[in-house]
Amino acid sequence: MKRIVMLSVLVACGALSVAVAGYQGQAPQAKLPDVTKVKDNLYIIEGASPVDRSMFTGGNTGIFITSTGVVVVDTKLAGYGPGILERIRTVTNKPVTTIINTHTHGDHTGSNEGFPATVDIVTHANTKANMEKMDAFKGEKAKFLPKRTYTDKLSLFSGNDRVDLYYFGAGHTNGDTMVVYTALRVLQMGDLFAWKDAPFLDRASGGSGVELPRTLAKALAGIKDVDTVIPGHHPVTTLADLQEYQRYTADLLTETQAAIKAGKSVDEATAASTVTAKFKGYRSDRLKAAIQAIYDELKR
Ligand SMILES: [Zn+2]
């Protein structure tokens, strides 16, 4: 048993260092927290901030209990399948029937392999294509790739169980799904809104700092009847915080475009940036990397 866990730790490290440069060398050894109730029939297992590596288990995992089974949204780093199942057992005995991966990264798809191969796995079509390139889904592991994909919108189940999946364009990657638990008025964002900090723009997976503010604006206009938001890594929050984050990403883009026009270097642009101060409670751990990504995208 121990050997299997160690092996999956090693596999996760290798896969992550390829897939997500920002998470290089992070072994999934932190303990999973207990479930946190969001609303009736909806829980999350928090992922903790990637800034605190000792607590990091991956992204927030959604657990939605429907009349026929459990929907798991994002599966954290590799090696957490048994732990996630154990946490689910504290709130329901129903089987896991469906996994939704909001995007390709190993801290959101890593423990797909910890669930029975019969579980339906659903993602955006671009995310499936991105996952197919990951070592973690090659060979035997290909059975944990998505079985069902969509391009613009997909509804699963009906009545109080209904879950709507939306894609509004590139942002964090080119396949970010927003998940709406319609009866509960809850929106799970994945890393399109990961934290209150500059976005991680994964250009190798089709991410775009130019598109991100537009994608979020389209989502805010197109998704109705939501009051609660589950970010990719930050604790559960409000729709107002998502609206604020959209403004943050728009301001970051505007100020970076101006810095490029003024001939500033990335370091100068980062030092002169005012977005962190403008938005209360925001950090700047990822500011320089985001500005660099927008420079790379616009300067070609
Ligand atoms: Zn991500």
Coordinates of C-alpha atoms and ligand atoms in Angstrom, one line a residue:
M1 CA 0.0 0.0 0.0
K2 CA 2.7 2.4 1.0
R3 CA 4.7 1.6 -2.1
I4 CA 1.7 2.4 -4.3
V5 CA 1.2 5.7 -2.5
M6 CA 4.9 6.6 -3.0
L7 CA 4.7 5.7 -6.6
S8 CA 1.7 7.9 -7.3
V9 CA 3.5 10.7 -5.5
L10 CA 6.4 10.3 -7.9
V11 CA 4.1 10.1 -10.9
A12 CA 2.3 13.2 -9.7
C13 CA 5.6 15.2 -9.4
G14 CA 6.7 14.2 -12.9
A15 CA 3.3 15.0 -14.5
L16 CA 2.9 18.2 -12.7
S17 CA 6.4 19.5 -13.5
V18 CA 5.5 19.0 -17.2
A19 CA 1.9 20.2 -17.0
V20 CA 2.1 23.1 -14.6
A21 CA 5.4 24.9 -14.3
G22 CA 4.1 26.8 -11.3
Y23 CA 3.6 23.6 -9.3
Q24 CA 7.0 22.0 -9.9
G25 CA 8.2 19.4 -7.4
Q26 CA 5.2 19.5 -5.2
A27 CA 4.5 16.1 -3.7
P28 CA 0.9 15.6 -2.5
Q29 CA 1.7 14.8 1.1
A30 CA -0.5 17.4 2.9
K31 CA -3.5 16.0 4.8
L32 CA -6.9 16.5 3.3
P33 CA -9.2 18.7 5.4
D34 CA -12.8 17.6 6.3
V35 CA -15.7 18.6 4.1
T36 CA -17.1 22.1 4.3
K37 CA -20.8 22.5 3.7
V38 CA -21.7 25.1 1.1
K39 CA -25.5 24.4 0.9
D40 CA -27.7 21.4 1.3
N41 CA -26.3 18.5 -0.8
L42 CA -23.2 20.5 -1.7
Y43 CA -19.9 20.3 0.0
I44 CA -16.3 21.1 -0.8
I45 CA -13.0 19.7 0.3
E46 CA -10.9 22.8 0.4
G47 CA -7.6 22.7 -1.4
A48 CA -5.8 25.5 0.6
S49 CA -3.7 28.1 -1.0
P50 CA -0.9 27.0 -3.3
V51 CA 1.2 29.7 -1.5
D52 CA 1.3 27.5 1.6
R53 CA 2.8 24.3 0.3
S54 CA 2.6 22.4 3.6
M55 CA -1.3 22.5 3.3
F56 CA -1.6 22.1 -0.5
T57 CA -3.6 19.2 -1.7
G58 CA -4.8 20.7 -5.1
G59 CA -7.8 22.8 -6.0
N60 CA -11.1 22.9 -4.2
T61 CA -13.1 19.8 -4.8
G62 CA -16.9 20.0 -5.1
I63 CA -19.1 17.2 -3.9
F64 CA -22.7 17.4 -5.1
I65 CA -25.2 14.7 -3.9
T66 CA -27.9 14.1 -6.5
S67 CA -30.8 11.7 -6.2
T68 CA -28.9 9.0 -8.1
G69 CA -25.3 9.6 -7.0
V70 CA -22.4 11.9 -6.3
V71 CA -20.9 14.4 -8.7
V72 CA -17.2 15.2 -7.9
V73 CA -15.9 18.4 -9.4
D74 CA -12.0 18.4 -9.6
T75 CA -10.0 15.6 -8.0
K76 CA -6.9 17.4 -6.6
L77 CA -3.3 16.1 -6.9
A78 CA -2.7 12.4 -7.6
G79 CA -2.9 10.1 -4.5
Y80 CA -6.0 11.7 -2.9
G81 CA -8.7 9.4 -4.4
P82 CA -9.1 7.2 -1.3
G83 CA -9.1 10.4 1.0
I84 CA -11.7 12.1 -1.2
L85 CA -13.9 9.0 -1.1
E86 CA -13.5 8.8 2.7
R87 CA -14.7 12.4 3.1
I88 CA -17.6 11.7 0.8
R89 CA -18.7 8.8 3.0
T90 CA -19.0 11.3 5.9
V91 CA -22.0 12.9 4.1
T92 CA -23.5 10.2 1.9
N93 CA -23.5 6.5 1.1
K94 CA -24.4 7.1 -2.6
P95 CA -21.8 6.1 -5.2
V96 CA -19.7 8.6 -7.2
T97 CA -21.2 8.5 -10.7
T98 CA -19.7 11.6 -12.3
I99 CA -16.4 13.5 -12.3
I100 CA -16.2 17.0 -13.8
N101 CA -12.7 18.4 -14.3
T102 CA -12.8 22.2 -14.6
H103 CA -9.5 22.1 -16.6
T104 CA -6.4 20.1 -17.3
H105 CA -4.0 20.9 -14.5
G106 CA -2.7 18.0 -12.3
D107 CA -4.0 19.7 -9.1
H108 CA -7.6 19.4 -10.5
T109 CA -7.4 16.1 -12.4
G110 CA -4.6 14.2 -10.5
S111 CA -6.9 11.8 -8.6
N112 CA -9.3 10.9 -11.4
E113 CA -7.4 7.6 -11.2
G114 CA -8.6 7.1 -7.6
F115 CA -12.2 6.4 -8.8
P116 CA -13.7 3.4 -10.5
A117 CA -13.2 3.3 -14.3
T118 CA -17.0 3.2 -14.6
V119 CA -17.4 6.8 -13.4
D120 CA -18.5 9.2 -16.1
I121 CA -15.8 11.9 -16.6
V122 CA -16.9 15.2 -18.3
T123 CA -14.8 18.1 -19.5
H124 CA -14.7 20.8 -22.2
A125 CA -13.4 19.3 -25.5
N126 CA -10.1 21.4 -25.3
T127 CA -9.5 20.1 -21.8
K128 CA -9.7 16.6 -23.0
A129 CA -7.2 17.4 -25.7
N130 CA -4.9 19.0 -23.1
M131 CA -5.2 16.0 -20.8
E132 CA -4.3 13.6 -23.6
K133 CA -0.9 15.3 -23.7
M134 CA -0.2 14.7 -20.0
D135 CA 2.0 11.8 -19.0
A136 CA -0.5 11.1 -16.2
F137 CA -3.1 10.0 -18.7
K138 CA -0.9 7.9 -21.1
G139 CA -1.1 4.1 -21.5
E140 CA -3.2 2.3 -18.9
K141 CA -4.2 5.7 -17.4
A142 CA -6.0 6.7 -20.6
K143 CA -9.1 5.2 -19.1
F144 CA -9.3 8.2 -16.7
L145 CA -9.5 10.7 -19.5
P146 CA -12.9 12.4 -20.1
K147 CA -15.6 10.2 -21.7
R148 CA -17.9 13.0 -22.5
T149 CA -17.1 16.5 -23.8
Y150 CA -18.9 19.7 -24.9
T151 CA -18.0 22.9 -26.5
D152 CA -20.4 25.7 -25.3
K153 CA -22.9 24.5 -22.8
L154 CA -23.9 21.1 -21.4
S155 CA -26.7 20.3 -18.9
L156 CA -26.5 17.2 -16.7
F157 CA -29.4 15.7 -14.8
S158 CA -32.7 17.5 -14.2
G159 CA -34.8 19.2 -11.6
N160 CA -33.0 19.9 -8.3
D161 CA -30.1 17.7 -9.5
R162 CA -29.4 19.8 -12.6
V163 CA -25.8 20.9 -13.2
D164 CA -25.0 23.3 -16.1
L165 CA -21.5 23.4 -17.6
Y166 CA -20.5 26.6 -19.4
Y167 CA -17.5 27.5 -21.6
F168 CA -17.2 31.3 -22.4
G169 CA -13.7 31.4 -23.9
A170 CA -10.0 31.3 -23.0
G171 CA -8.6 32.4 -19.7
H172 CA -6.6 30.3 -17.3
T173 CA -6.4 27.7 -20.1
N174 CA -8.4 27.2 -23.3
G175 CA -10.8 24.7 -21.7
D176 CA -12.1 26.1 -18.4
T177 CA -15.5 24.9 -17.4
M178 CA -17.8 26.9 -15.1
V179 CA -20.1 24.6 -13.2
V180 CA -23.5 25.8 -12.0
Y181 CA -25.5 23.9 -9.4
T182 CA -28.7 25.5 -10.6
A183 CA -31.1 24.7 -7.7
L184 CA -28.6 25.9 -5.2
R185 CA -27.5 29.1 -7.0
V186 CA -23.9 28.1 -6.7
L187 CA -21.2 28.6 -9.3
Q188 CA -17.9 26.7 -9.2
M189 CA -15.2 28.5 -11.2
G190 CA -12.1 26.4 -11.3
D191 CA -9.0 28.5 -11.8
L192 CA -10.8 31.1 -14.0
F193 CA -11.1 32.6 -10.5
A194 CA -8.5 30.8 -8.4
W195 CA -7.6 33.2 -5.7
K196 CA -7.4 37.0 -5.0
D197 CA -4.1 37.5 -6.7
A198 CA -3.0 37.8 -10.4
P199 CA -4.2 34.9 -12.5
F200 CA -2.0 32.0 -13.5
L201 CA -2.1 32.3 -17.3
D202 CA -1.1 28.9 -18.7
R203 CA -0.3 29.9 -22.3
A204 CA 1.1 26.4 -23.1
S205 CA -2.5 25.1 -22.4
G206 CA -4.1 27.9 -24.4
G207 CA -4.6 30.4 -21.5
S208 CA -4.9 34.1 -22.3
G209 CA -4.6 37.2 -20.2
V210 CA -6.1 39.2 -23.0
E211 CA -9.2 37.0 -23.2
L212 CA -9.6 36.4 -19.5
P213 CA -11.5 39.7 -18.6
R214 CA -13.8 39.2 -21.6
T215 CA -14.4 35.6 -20.8
L216 CA -15.3 36.5 -17.2
A217 CA -17.5 39.4 -18.4
K218 CA -19.4 37.0 -20.7
A219 CA -19.9 34.6 -17.8
L220 CA -21.2 37.2 -15.5
A221 CA -23.7 38.3 -18.2
G222 CA -24.6 34.8 -19.3
I223 CA -25.0 32.9 -16.0
K224 CA -28.1 34.0 -14.1
D225 CA -29.4 33.2 -10.7
V226 CA -26.2 32.6 -8.8
D227 CA -25.3 34.1 -5.4
T228 CA -22.4 31.9 -4.2
V229 CA -19.1 31.2 -5.8
I230 CA -16.6 28.4 -5.3
P231 CA -13.2 29.6 -6.6
G232 CA -10.4 27.2 -7.7
H233 CA -8.4 27.5 -4.6
H234 CA -9.8 30.4 -2.4
P235 CA -12.5 29.6 0.1
V236 CA -16.2 29.9 -0.8
T237 CA -17.2 33.5 -1.6
T238 CA -19.8 35.7 -3.2
L239 CA -20.9 36.7 -6.7
A240 CA -19.7 40.2 -5.8
D241 CA -16.2 38.9 -5.3
L242 CA -16.3 37.3 -8.8
Q243 CA -17.5 40.6 -10.2
E244 CA -14.6 42.3 -8.5
Y245 CA -12.1 39.8 -9.8
Q246 CA -13.4 40.4 -13.3
R247 CA -12.6 44.2 -12.8
Y248 CA -9.2 43.2 -11.4
T249 CA -8.3 41.2 -14.5
A250 CA -9.5 44.0 -16.8
D251 CA -7.4 46.6 -14.9
L252 CA -4.4 44.3 -15.0
L253 CA -4.7 44.0 -18.7
T254 CA -5.2 47.7 -19.3
E255 CA -2.2 48.7 -17.1
T256 CA 0.0 46.0 -18.7
Q257 CA -0.9 47.2 -22.2
A258 CA 0.0 50.7 -21.2
A259 CA 3.3 49.6 -19.8
I260 CA 4.1 47.8 -23.1
K261 CA 3.2 50.9 -25.0
A262 CA 5.4 53.0 -22.7
G263 CA 8.4 50.7 -23.4
K264 CA 8.7 49.4 -19.8
S265 CA 10.4 46.2 -19.0
V266 CA 8.4 43.5 -17.2
D267 CA 10.2 44.4 -14.0
E268 CA 9.4 48.0 -14.4
A269 CA 5.7 47.2 -15.2
T270 CA 5.5 45.0 -12.1
A271 CA 7.0 47.7 -9.9
A272 CA 4.7 50.4 -11.2
S273 CA 1.6 48.2 -11.0
T274 CA -1.3 49.6 -8.9
V275 CA -3.8 46.8 -9.2
T276 CA -2.9 45.1 -5.9
A277 CA -3.4 48.3 -3.9
K278 CA -6.7 49.0 -5.8
F279 CA -8.4 45.8 -4.7
K280 CA -8.7 45.1 -1.0
G281 CA -7.3 41.9 0.3
Y282 CA -5.5 41.0 -2.9
R283 CA -1.9 39.6 -3.0
S284 CA 0.8 40.1 -5.5
D285 CA 2.6 36.7 -5.4
R286 CA 1.7 36.0 -9.0
L287 CA 1.7 39.5 -10.4
K288 CA 5.0 39.4 -12.2
A289 CA 4.3 36.0 -13.8
A290 CA 0.9 37.3 -15.0
I291 CA 2.4 40.5 -16.5
Q292 CA 5.2 38.4 -18.1
A293 CA 2.5 36.2 -19.7
I294 CA 0.6 39.2 -21.1
Y295 CA 3.8 40.6 -22.5
D296 CA 4.6 37.3 -24.2
E297 CA 1.1 37.1 -25.6
L298 CA 1.0 40.7 -26.9
K299 CA 4.6 41.1 -28.1
R300 CA 5.0 38.0 -30.1
Ligands
ZN1 ZN -5.1 25.4 -12.8

